[in-house]
Amino acid sequence: MPPSPSIKGWCPGAWRPMATGDGLLVRVRPPLGQLSREQVVALCDGAETFGSGLIELTSRANLQLRGVSDASWPQLMAFLVEHQLVSDDPEVERQPQLMLAPAWKKGDDTPTIARLLQARGSELASMPGKVGIAIDAGKAPVLSDSAADFRIERSREGGLLVRADGYAQGTTVSDTDAAVEQLIRLTHWFVDSGGWASGRMRRHKAPLPEWAQADTAPAPPGEKLALGKHHEGIVVGLPFGRVAAETLREAVSQTSARVVQATPWRRLLLQDCDTLPADDGLIRHNSDPRLAMDACPGTPYCEQASVATQPLAEKLSGWVETSVHISGCAKGCARRTPADVCLVGQAGRFNVVVNGGADSTPVKTGLSEGEVVNFMRKLSENS
Ligand code: SF4
């Protein structure tokens, strides 16, 4: 079996950056899931001035800067606070992450609930660092596959419900205020019933309280944002979830984009944008083969990785029609669900898992990159 990766019980932030293979990783939570054009440009400037210039979009719709040094971090923080990309109060970052269903509009329930919850953020129970909240109150839930411990969603009947992760159904509430009240109450129940020991709601075995019965089904899941034209602008993809600051800056400063919404699907919605610069390195088409590949940062970016993942992902893109996950170690950060083929780094070589995740039992072990390429070539010839 591959050695277990070290699991940190907290998520990095901006005030609590994480040391990685290429320096500090500084994670920015876009307020309400979106940034103004000016904030995007500032983020890009900050990434280039104080970091390596690489920006990543995470599966929780956060944006993170890489390659920040201990010496430049204080200056970066002052810069991020100045541009309202980070609160000047480190305690705000300790509150659970709110993930909003993308493409929300002013007046929708999703931003209304998010603002109500932000205003009452100090009333939430103090919970383990990885606990998150999804506010998914559009016509149909779109964040069901994204990591969150508590969800506010639309029911089949069109009302609102609050659902604990791990349960297929939730509890109906009368309106947005009641949804926030119920959610706050649920966080206190979670902690009081041993949530710190469980770590995440999905693993929490205590029965739900009688006032939070799981008896109402959410509406059937809605479609995720497709790439290309959208009624709010243009949706673009970031290859393997990362982009050079220069590329992102051009995508907003040379277009009419006024706001950028982050999504948990490696896609950005450029609102009020109708055209993009030619050949900008962003993914624009739903048929792009890179969309079938998931690859974590790998070496030299993550200290737990022993293999370079993204160059191999670029090399293999388009070869096979199956889903491929390339993971620097058995932690499998880039993909939560099984892939048809999962290539997992171990001691500088690759293990091959078929129909599984990074921690599944491999069918082959210790392959060099060249041997992996041959394996995938044969797979594509036989498929
Ligand atoms: S899966 Fe990748 S990013 Fe996650 S810890 Fe392992 S090497 Fe690092």
Coordinates of C-alpha atoms and ligand atoms in Angstrom, one line a residue:
M1 CA 0.0 0.0 0.0
P2 CA 1.2 3.5 -0.7
P3 CA 2.4 5.5 2.4
S4 CA -0.3 7.7 3.9
P5 CA 0.0 11.4 3.0
S6 CA 0.0 13.7 6.0
I7 CA -3.5 15.1 6.4
K8 CA -3.7 18.6 7.9
G9 CA -6.8 19.2 10.0
W10 CA -7.1 22.8 8.8
C11 CA -7.3 24.7 5.5
P12 CA -4.8 27.4 4.7
G13 CA -5.9 30.9 4.4
A14 CA -4.3 34.2 3.8
W15 CA -3.7 34.9 7.5
R16 CA -2.7 31.3 8.0
P17 CA -0.7 30.5 4.9
M18 CA 0.6 26.9 4.3
A19 CA 4.2 26.1 3.6
T20 CA 4.4 24.1 0.4
G21 CA 7.2 22.9 -1.9
D22 CA 7.4 26.2 -3.7
G23 CA 7.0 28.6 -0.7
L24 CA 3.9 29.8 1.1
L25 CA 0.5 29.2 -0.4
V26 CA -1.9 32.1 0.4
R27 CA -5.6 31.4 -0.1
V28 CA -8.0 34.2 -0.8
R29 CA -11.8 33.7 -0.3
P30 CA -13.5 35.9 -2.9
P31 CA -16.2 37.8 -0.9
L32 CA -19.6 36.4 -2.0
G33 CA -17.6 34.3 -4.5
Q34 CA -16.8 37.1 -6.8
L35 CA -14.2 39.8 -7.4
S36 CA -14.5 43.1 -9.2
R37 CA -12.4 43.7 -12.3
E38 CA -10.1 46.0 -10.2
Q39 CA -9.7 43.3 -7.5
V40 CA -8.8 40.7 -10.1
V41 CA -6.1 43.0 -11.5
A42 CA -4.8 43.6 -8.0
L43 CA -4.8 39.9 -7.3
C44 CA -2.7 39.3 -10.4
D45 CA -0.3 42.2 -9.5
G46 CA 0.0 40.7 -6.0
A47 CA 0.7 37.2 -7.4
E48 CA 3.5 38.6 -9.6
T49 CA 5.0 41.0 -7.1
F50 CA 5.0 38.9 -4.0
G51 CA 4.7 35.3 -5.3
S52 CA 5.5 33.1 -8.3
G53 CA 2.8 34.6 -10.5
L54 CA 0.7 31.4 -10.5
I55 CA -2.9 31.6 -9.4
E56 CA -5.0 28.5 -8.6
L57 CA -8.7 28.1 -8.4
T58 CA -9.6 25.5 -5.8
S59 CA -12.5 23.0 -5.6
R60 CA -14.1 25.3 -3.0
A61 CA -14.0 28.3 -5.4
N62 CA -11.1 30.0 -3.7
L63 CA -8.2 31.7 -5.4
Q64 CA -4.7 30.9 -4.1
L65 CA -1.3 32.5 -4.8
R66 CA 1.8 30.3 -4.7
G67 CA 5.5 30.8 -4.2
V68 CA 5.2 33.6 -1.5
S69 CA 8.3 33.9 0.7
D70 CA 8.3 34.5 4.5
A71 CA 9.8 37.9 3.8
S72 CA 7.2 39.0 1.2
W73 CA 4.1 37.6 3.0
P74 CA 3.6 40.7 5.3
Q75 CA 3.7 43.0 2.3
L76 CA 1.4 40.8 0.4
M77 CA -1.1 40.8 3.2
A78 CA -1.0 44.6 3.5
F79 CA -1.6 44.7 -0.3
L80 CA -4.5 42.2 -0.2
V81 CA -6.2 44.1 2.7
E82 CA -5.8 47.4 0.9
H83 CA -7.7 45.9 -2.1
Q84 CA -10.3 44.3 0.1
L85 CA -9.3 40.9 -1.0
V86 CA -8.8 39.8 2.6
S87 CA -10.3 41.2 5.8
D88 CA -8.0 43.0 8.2
D89 CA -9.4 40.9 11.0
P90 CA -7.8 37.4 11.0
E91 CA -10.8 36.1 13.0
V92 CA -13.1 36.5 10.0
E93 CA -11.0 33.9 8.2
R94 CA -11.6 31.4 11.0
Q95 CA -15.3 31.4 10.3
P96 CA -16.5 28.6 8.0
Q97 CA -16.1 29.1 4.3
L98 CA -19.2 30.1 2.4
M99 CA -19.5 28.7 -1.1
L100 CA -22.1 30.3 -3.2
A101 CA -23.8 28.7 -6.3
P102 CA -22.2 30.7 -9.2
A103 CA -24.1 33.0 -11.6
W104 CA -26.2 34.5 -8.8
K105 CA -27.7 37.8 -9.4
K106 CA -28.5 40.7 -7.1
G107 CA -31.7 40.0 -5.2
D108 CA -31.4 36.2 -5.5
D109 CA -31.8 34.2 -2.3
T110 CA -28.2 32.9 -2.6
P111 CA -26.5 36.3 -2.0
T112 CA -29.2 37.4 0.4
I113 CA -28.6 34.4 2.6
A114 CA -24.8 34.8 2.3
R115 CA -25.0 38.4 3.5
L116 CA -27.3 37.4 6.4
L117 CA -24.9 34.7 7.4
Q118 CA -21.9 36.9 7.1
A119 CA -23.6 39.5 9.4
R120 CA -24.3 36.7 12.0
G121 CA -20.9 34.9 11.4
S122 CA -19.9 35.3 15.0
E123 CA -23.0 33.3 16.1
L124 CA -21.9 30.2 14.2
A125 CA -20.3 27.5 16.4
S126 CA -16.6 27.3 16.4
M127 CA -16.0 24.2 14.2
P128 CA -13.1 22.2 12.7
G129 CA -11.2 24.2 10.1
K130 CA -12.3 22.1 7.1
V131 CA -16.0 22.6 7.7
G132 CA -17.7 24.6 5.0
I133 CA -21.2 25.8 4.1
A134 CA -22.8 25.8 0.6
I135 CA -25.4 28.4 -0.2
D136 CA -27.0 26.8 -3.2
A137 CA -30.5 28.5 -3.3
G138 CA -30.9 28.9 -7.1
K139 CA -33.7 27.1 -9.0
A140 CA -31.9 23.8 -8.5
P141 CA -28.8 22.8 -6.5
V142 CA -25.5 22.8 -8.4
L143 CA -23.0 22.3 -5.6
S144 CA -24.2 18.9 -4.4
D145 CA -20.9 17.3 -5.6
S146 CA -18.7 20.0 -4.0
A147 CA -17.4 19.7 -0.5
A148 CA -19.6 21.3 2.1
D149 CA -20.9 20.2 5.5
F150 CA -24.1 22.2 5.7
R151 CA -26.2 23.3 2.7
I152 CA -29.0 25.7 2.1
E153 CA -30.8 24.5 -1.0
R154 CA -34.1 24.7 -3.0
S155 CA -36.6 22.0 -2.3
R156 CA -38.6 20.2 -5.0
E157 CA -41.6 22.3 -4.0
G158 CA -39.6 25.5 -4.5
G159 CA -39.0 26.4 -0.9
L160 CA -35.8 26.5 1.0
L161 CA -34.3 23.7 3.1
V162 CA -31.2 23.2 5.2
R163 CA -29.4 19.9 4.7
A164 CA -26.6 18.3 6.6
D165 CA -24.0 16.7 4.4
G166 CA -24.3 12.9 4.3
Y167 CA -28.1 13.1 4.3
A168 CA -30.1 12.9 1.1
Q169 CA -32.8 15.1 2.5
G170 CA -33.0 18.3 4.6
T171 CA -35.4 20.3 6.8
T172 CA -37.7 22.9 5.2
V173 CA -37.5 26.5 6.4
S174 CA -40.0 29.3 5.8
D175 CA -37.6 32.0 4.4
T176 CA -34.0 33.2 4.2
D177 CA -33.9 34.4 7.8
A178 CA -35.2 31.1 9.0
A179 CA -32.6 29.3 6.8
V180 CA -29.8 31.2 8.5
E181 CA -31.3 30.6 12.0
Q182 CA -31.6 26.9 11.3
L183 CA -28.1 26.6 10.0
I184 CA -26.6 28.4 13.0
R185 CA -28.5 26.1 15.3
L186 CA -27.3 23.1 13.4
T187 CA -23.7 24.1 13.7
H188 CA -24.1 24.3 17.5
W189 CA -25.8 20.8 17.5
F190 CA -22.8 19.5 15.5
V191 CA -20.3 20.7 18.0
D192 CA -22.3 19.8 21.1
S193 CA -22.8 16.3 19.7
G194 CA -19.1 15.6 19.2
G195 CA -18.4 17.3 15.8
W196 CA -14.8 18.2 16.7
A197 CA -14.0 14.5 17.0
S198 CA -15.8 13.6 13.7
G199 CA -14.1 16.5 11.9
R200 CA -16.7 16.6 9.1
M201 CA -20.5 16.4 9.0
R202 CA -20.3 13.4 6.6
R203 CA -18.4 11.4 9.2
H204 CA -20.6 12.5 12.1
K205 CA -22.7 9.6 13.4
A206 CA -24.8 11.4 16.0
P207 CA -28.5 11.3 15.1
L208 CA -30.0 14.6 13.9
P209 CA -32.0 16.4 16.5
E210 CA -35.8 16.3 16.3
W211 CA -36.0 19.9 15.1
A212 CA -33.7 19.1 12.1
Q213 CA -35.3 16.0 10.6
A214 CA -34.1 15.0 7.1
D215 CA -37.5 14.7 5.5
T216 CA -37.6 17.0 2.5
A217 CA -35.7 16.3 -0.8
P218 CA -33.8 19.0 -2.6
A219 CA -34.8 19.8 -6.2
P220 CA -33.1 17.6 -8.8
P221 CA -29.5 18.9 -9.5
G222 CA -29.1 21.7 -12.0
E223 CA -26.5 22.0 -14.7
K224 CA -23.0 23.3 -13.9
L225 CA -21.9 26.3 -15.9
A226 CA -20.9 25.3 -19.5
L227 CA -17.9 26.9 -21.1
G228 CA -18.4 29.7 -23.6
K229 CA -21.2 32.2 -23.9
H230 CA -23.5 32.6 -20.9
H231 CA -26.4 35.0 -20.5
E232 CA -24.2 36.8 -17.9
G233 CA -21.0 36.9 -19.9
I234 CA -18.4 34.2 -20.8
V235 CA -17.4 31.1 -18.9
V236 CA -13.7 30.1 -19.2
G237 CA -11.8 27.2 -17.8
L238 CA -8.4 27.2 -16.1
P239 CA -6.2 24.3 -17.3
F240 CA -6.0 21.9 -14.3
G241 CA -7.3 24.8 -12.2
R242 CA -4.4 27.2 -12.6
V243 CA -3.6 30.3 -14.6
A244 CA -0.7 32.7 -15.0
A245 CA -1.4 36.1 -13.4
E246 CA -0.6 37.7 -16.8
T247 CA -3.2 35.6 -18.6
L248 CA -6.0 36.4 -16.0
R249 CA -5.1 40.1 -16.0
E250 CA -5.5 40.2 -19.8
A251 CA -8.8 38.3 -19.7
V252 CA -10.3 41.1 -17.6
S253 CA -8.3 44.3 -18.4
Q254 CA -8.6 43.8 -22.2
T255 CA -12.3 42.9 -22.1
S256 CA -15.5 44.4 -20.8
A257 CA -15.6 42.0 -17.8
R258 CA -16.7 43.9 -14.8
V259 CA -17.0 41.1 -12.2
V260 CA -15.5 37.6 -12.1
Q261 CA -17.3 34.9 -10.3
A262 CA -15.3 31.9 -9.0
T263 CA -16.7 28.4 -9.3
P264 CA -15.7 25.1 -7.8
W265 CA -15.3 23.5 -11.3
R266 CA -12.1 25.1 -12.4
R267 CA -14.1 27.7 -14.3
L268 CA -14.6 31.5 -14.0
L269 CA -17.6 33.4 -15.1
L270 CA -16.5 36.7 -16.6
Q271 CA -19.6 38.8 -16.2
D272 CA -20.5 41.5 -18.8
C273 CA -17.8 40.1 -21.1
D274 CA -18.7 39.5 -24.7
T275 CA -15.3 38.7 -26.3
L276 CA -11.9 37.4 -25.1
P277 CA -8.3 38.1 -26.3
A278 CA -7.3 35.6 -29.0
D279 CA -5.4 32.5 -27.8
D280 CA -5.2 33.4 -24.2
G281 CA -4.4 30.0 -22.7
L282 CA -7.8 29.6 -21.1
I283 CA -10.1 26.8 -21.9
R284 CA -13.1 27.9 -24.0
H285 CA -14.8 24.8 -25.3
N286 CA -16.6 22.0 -23.6
S287 CA -14.8 19.6 -25.9
D288 CA -11.3 20.5 -24.6
P289 CA -9.6 17.2 -23.7
R290 CA -8.0 18.8 -20.6
L291 CA -11.4 18.9 -19.0
A292 CA -11.3 15.1 -18.7
M293 CA -8.1 15.2 -16.7
D294 CA -7.6 16.1 -13.1
A295 CA -4.1 16.8 -11.8
C296 CA -3.0 18.2 -8.5
P297 CA 0.0 20.7 -8.4
G298 CA 2.6 17.8 -7.9
T299 CA 6.3 18.7 -7.8
P300 CA 7.8 21.2 -7.3
Y301 CA 4.7 22.8 -5.8
C302 CA 3.6 20.4 -3.1
E303 CA 6.1 19.0 -0.6
Q304 CA 4.1 15.7 -0.4
A305 CA 4.5 15.1 -4.1
S306 CA 7.4 13.0 -5.5
V307 CA 6.4 13.3 -9.2
A308 CA 5.5 16.2 -11.6
T309 CA 1.8 15.8 -12.4
Q310 CA 0.8 18.7 -14.7
P311 CA 3.3 18.2 -17.5
L312 CA 2.2 14.5 -17.7
A313 CA -1.4 15.7 -17.7
E314 CA -0.7 18.0 -20.7
K315 CA 1.1 15.2 -22.5
L316 CA -1.8 12.7 -22.0
S317 CA -4.6 15.1 -22.7
G318 CA -6.7 13.9 -25.6
W319 CA -5.2 10.5 -25.8
V320 CA -7.9 8.7 -24.0
E321 CA -11.6 9.4 -23.7
T322 CA -11.7 8.0 -20.2
S323 CA -11.4 10.2 -17.1
V324 CA -7.8 10.4 -15.8
H325 CA -6.7 11.6 -12.4
I326 CA -3.0 12.3 -11.9
S327 CA -2.1 12.7 -8.2
G328 CA 1.2 13.6 -6.7
C329 CA 0.5 11.3 -3.7
A330 CA -2.2 9.1 -2.2
K331 CA -4.1 12.1 -0.8
G332 CA -5.8 12.7 -4.1
C333 CA -6.5 16.4 -3.7
A334 CA -7.5 17.0 -7.3
R335 CA -10.5 14.7 -7.4
R336 CA -13.0 13.4 -4.9
T337 CA -14.7 10.8 -7.0
P338 CA -13.1 7.7 -8.7
A339 CA -11.6 8.1 -12.2
D340 CA -11.3 5.5 -14.9
V341 CA -7.5 5.7 -14.5
C342 CA -5.7 7.2 -11.6
L343 CA -1.9 7.7 -11.7
V344 CA -0.5 8.1 -8.3
G345 CA 3.0 9.3 -7.4
Q346 CA 5.1 7.3 -4.9
A347 CA 8.8 7.7 -4.3
G348 CA 9.4 9.3 -7.7
R349 CA 7.4 6.8 -9.7
F350 CA 3.8 6.1 -10.6
N351 CA 1.3 3.6 -9.4
V352 CA -1.7 2.9 -11.7
V353 CA -5.2 2.5 -10.3
V354 CA -8.1 1.5 -12.5
N355 CA -11.6 2.7 -11.6
G356 CA -10.6 4.2 -8.3
G357 CA -9.1 7.0 -6.4
A358 CA -5.6 7.9 -5.4
D359 CA -5.8 5.8 -2.2
S360 CA -7.2 2.7 -4.0
T361 CA -5.2 -0.5 -4.5
P362 CA -3.1 -0.1 -7.7
V363 CA -3.0 -2.7 -10.5
K364 CA 0.6 -1.6 -11.4
T365 CA 3.3 0.0 -9.2
G366 CA 6.6 1.7 -9.7
L367 CA 6.2 2.8 -13.3
S368 CA 8.5 5.5 -14.8
E369 CA 6.8 8.4 -16.7
G370 CA 7.8 6.7 -20.0
E371 CA 6.1 3.4 -18.8
V372 CA 3.0 5.4 -17.9
V373 CA 2.9 6.9 -21.3
N374 CA 3.2 3.4 -22.9
F375 CA 0.5 2.1 -20.6
M376 CA -1.9 4.9 -21.6
R377 CA -1.0 4.5 -25.3
K378 CA -2.0 0.9 -25.2
L379 CA -5.2 1.8 -23.3
S380 CA -6.1 4.3 -26.0
E381 CA -5.4 1.8 -28.8
N382 CA -7.7 -0.7 -27.1
S383 CA -10.5 1.7 -26.3
Ligands
SF4_1 S1 -2.5 15.0 -3.9 FE1 -1.1 16.4 -4.8 S2 -1.5 18.4 -3.9 FE2 -2.5 16.9 -2.6 S3 -1.0 16.5 -1.0 FE3 -0.7 14.9 -2.6 S4 0.9 15.8 -3.9 FE4 0.1 17.5 -2.7

